[in-house]
Structures are given as structure tokens and as C-alpha cells.
mmCIF file of C-alpha atoms in Angstrom:
data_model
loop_
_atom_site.group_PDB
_atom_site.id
_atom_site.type_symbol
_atom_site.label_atom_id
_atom_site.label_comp_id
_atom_site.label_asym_id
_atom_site.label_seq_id
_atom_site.Cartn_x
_atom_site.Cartn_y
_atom_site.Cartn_z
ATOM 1 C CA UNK Q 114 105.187 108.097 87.481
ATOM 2 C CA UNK Q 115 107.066 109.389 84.394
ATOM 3 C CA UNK Q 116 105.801 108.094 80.957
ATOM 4 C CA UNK Q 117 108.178 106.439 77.881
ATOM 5 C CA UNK Q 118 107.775 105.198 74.821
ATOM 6 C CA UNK Q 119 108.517 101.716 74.317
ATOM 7 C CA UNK Q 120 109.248 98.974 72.184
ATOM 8 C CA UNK Q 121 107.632 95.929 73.167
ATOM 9 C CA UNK Q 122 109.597 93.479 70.718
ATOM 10 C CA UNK Q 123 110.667 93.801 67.599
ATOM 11 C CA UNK Q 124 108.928 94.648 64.924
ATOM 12 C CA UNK Q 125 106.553 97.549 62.853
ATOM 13 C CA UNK Q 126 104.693 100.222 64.491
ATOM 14 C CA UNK Q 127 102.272 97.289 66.307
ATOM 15 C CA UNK Q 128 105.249 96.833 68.935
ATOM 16 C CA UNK Q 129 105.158 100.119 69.992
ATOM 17 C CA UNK Q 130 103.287 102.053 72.934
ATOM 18 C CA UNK Q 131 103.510 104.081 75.888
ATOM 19 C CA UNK Q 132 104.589 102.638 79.817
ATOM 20 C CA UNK Q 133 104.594 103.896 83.009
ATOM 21 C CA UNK Q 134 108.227 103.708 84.616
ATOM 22 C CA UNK Q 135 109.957 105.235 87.292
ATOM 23 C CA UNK Q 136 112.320 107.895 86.689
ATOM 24 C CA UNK Q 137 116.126 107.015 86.195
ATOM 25 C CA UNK Q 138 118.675 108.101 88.526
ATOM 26 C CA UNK Q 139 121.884 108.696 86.604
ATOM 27 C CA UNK Q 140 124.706 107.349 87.948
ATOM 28 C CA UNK Q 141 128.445 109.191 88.386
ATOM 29 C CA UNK Q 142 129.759 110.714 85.104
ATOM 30 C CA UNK Q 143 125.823 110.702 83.458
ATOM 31 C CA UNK Q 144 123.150 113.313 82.703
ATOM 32 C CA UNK Q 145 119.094 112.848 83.333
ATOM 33 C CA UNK Q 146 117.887 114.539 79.684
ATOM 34 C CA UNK Q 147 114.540 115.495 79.644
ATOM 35 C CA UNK Q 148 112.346 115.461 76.216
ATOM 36 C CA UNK Q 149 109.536 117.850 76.017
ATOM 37 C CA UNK Q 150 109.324 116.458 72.450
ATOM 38 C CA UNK Q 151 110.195 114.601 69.477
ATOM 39 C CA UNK Q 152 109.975 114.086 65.918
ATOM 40 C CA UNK Q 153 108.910 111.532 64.211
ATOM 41 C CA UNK Q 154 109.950 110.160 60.675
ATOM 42 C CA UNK Q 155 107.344 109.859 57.750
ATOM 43 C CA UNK Q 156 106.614 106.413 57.970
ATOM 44 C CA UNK Q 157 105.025 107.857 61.801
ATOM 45 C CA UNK Q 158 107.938 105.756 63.431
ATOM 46 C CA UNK Q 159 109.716 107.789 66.388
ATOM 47 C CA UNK Q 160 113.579 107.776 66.403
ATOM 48 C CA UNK Q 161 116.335 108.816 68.125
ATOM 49 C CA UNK Q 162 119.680 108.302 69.931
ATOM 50 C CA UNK Q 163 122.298 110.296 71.448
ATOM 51 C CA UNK Q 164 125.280 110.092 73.309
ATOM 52 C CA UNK Q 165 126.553 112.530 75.209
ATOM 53 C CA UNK Q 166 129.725 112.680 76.510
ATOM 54 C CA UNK Q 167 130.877 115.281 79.503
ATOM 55 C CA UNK Q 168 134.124 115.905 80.886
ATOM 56 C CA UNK Q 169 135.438 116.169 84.127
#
């Protein structure tokens, strides 16, 4: 089972921490990314977002 990093609620670095999900299965018109890794800001807080779109 894949791993992902999580926020729990919101809040500081406390709310964060790695789960155990299963894999997503992207749907018509998506993309499955895979991250090898990531960066992480100085205050040690990871961040990111992307959209991607693709045409037809």
C-alpha cells in the first residue's frame, strides 16, 4: 500500500504525518503523477499543488 503525506486537521506542523492509502485510479480525462520527491519550505512545512490540464 502506497504511502502520502497528510494533513490531519488544520493547523502547524503537529497535524501533519504519513498514511497508508490505496493508490488512486484516475478517472477519464486525468493523469496518476508520481512524486519521487519534494521540497520543502524553510519553516520544514511541505507544499505543493498543481493542475494539470491535457487535451484531447
Amino acid at each position: 500500500m502506497p504511502k502520502a503525506y497528510a494533513y490531519t486537521r488544520n493547523g502547524g506542523p503537529a497535524t501533519e504525518t504519513s498514511i497508508e492509502r490505496d493508490r488512486p485510479r484516475p478517472g477519464p480525462g486525468q493523469l496518476l503523477i508520481v512524486v519521487r520527491a519534494a521540497g520543502a519550505d524553510e519553516d520544514g512545512h511541505a507544499r505543493g499543488e498543481a493542475v494539470i490540464e491535457v487535451a484531447a
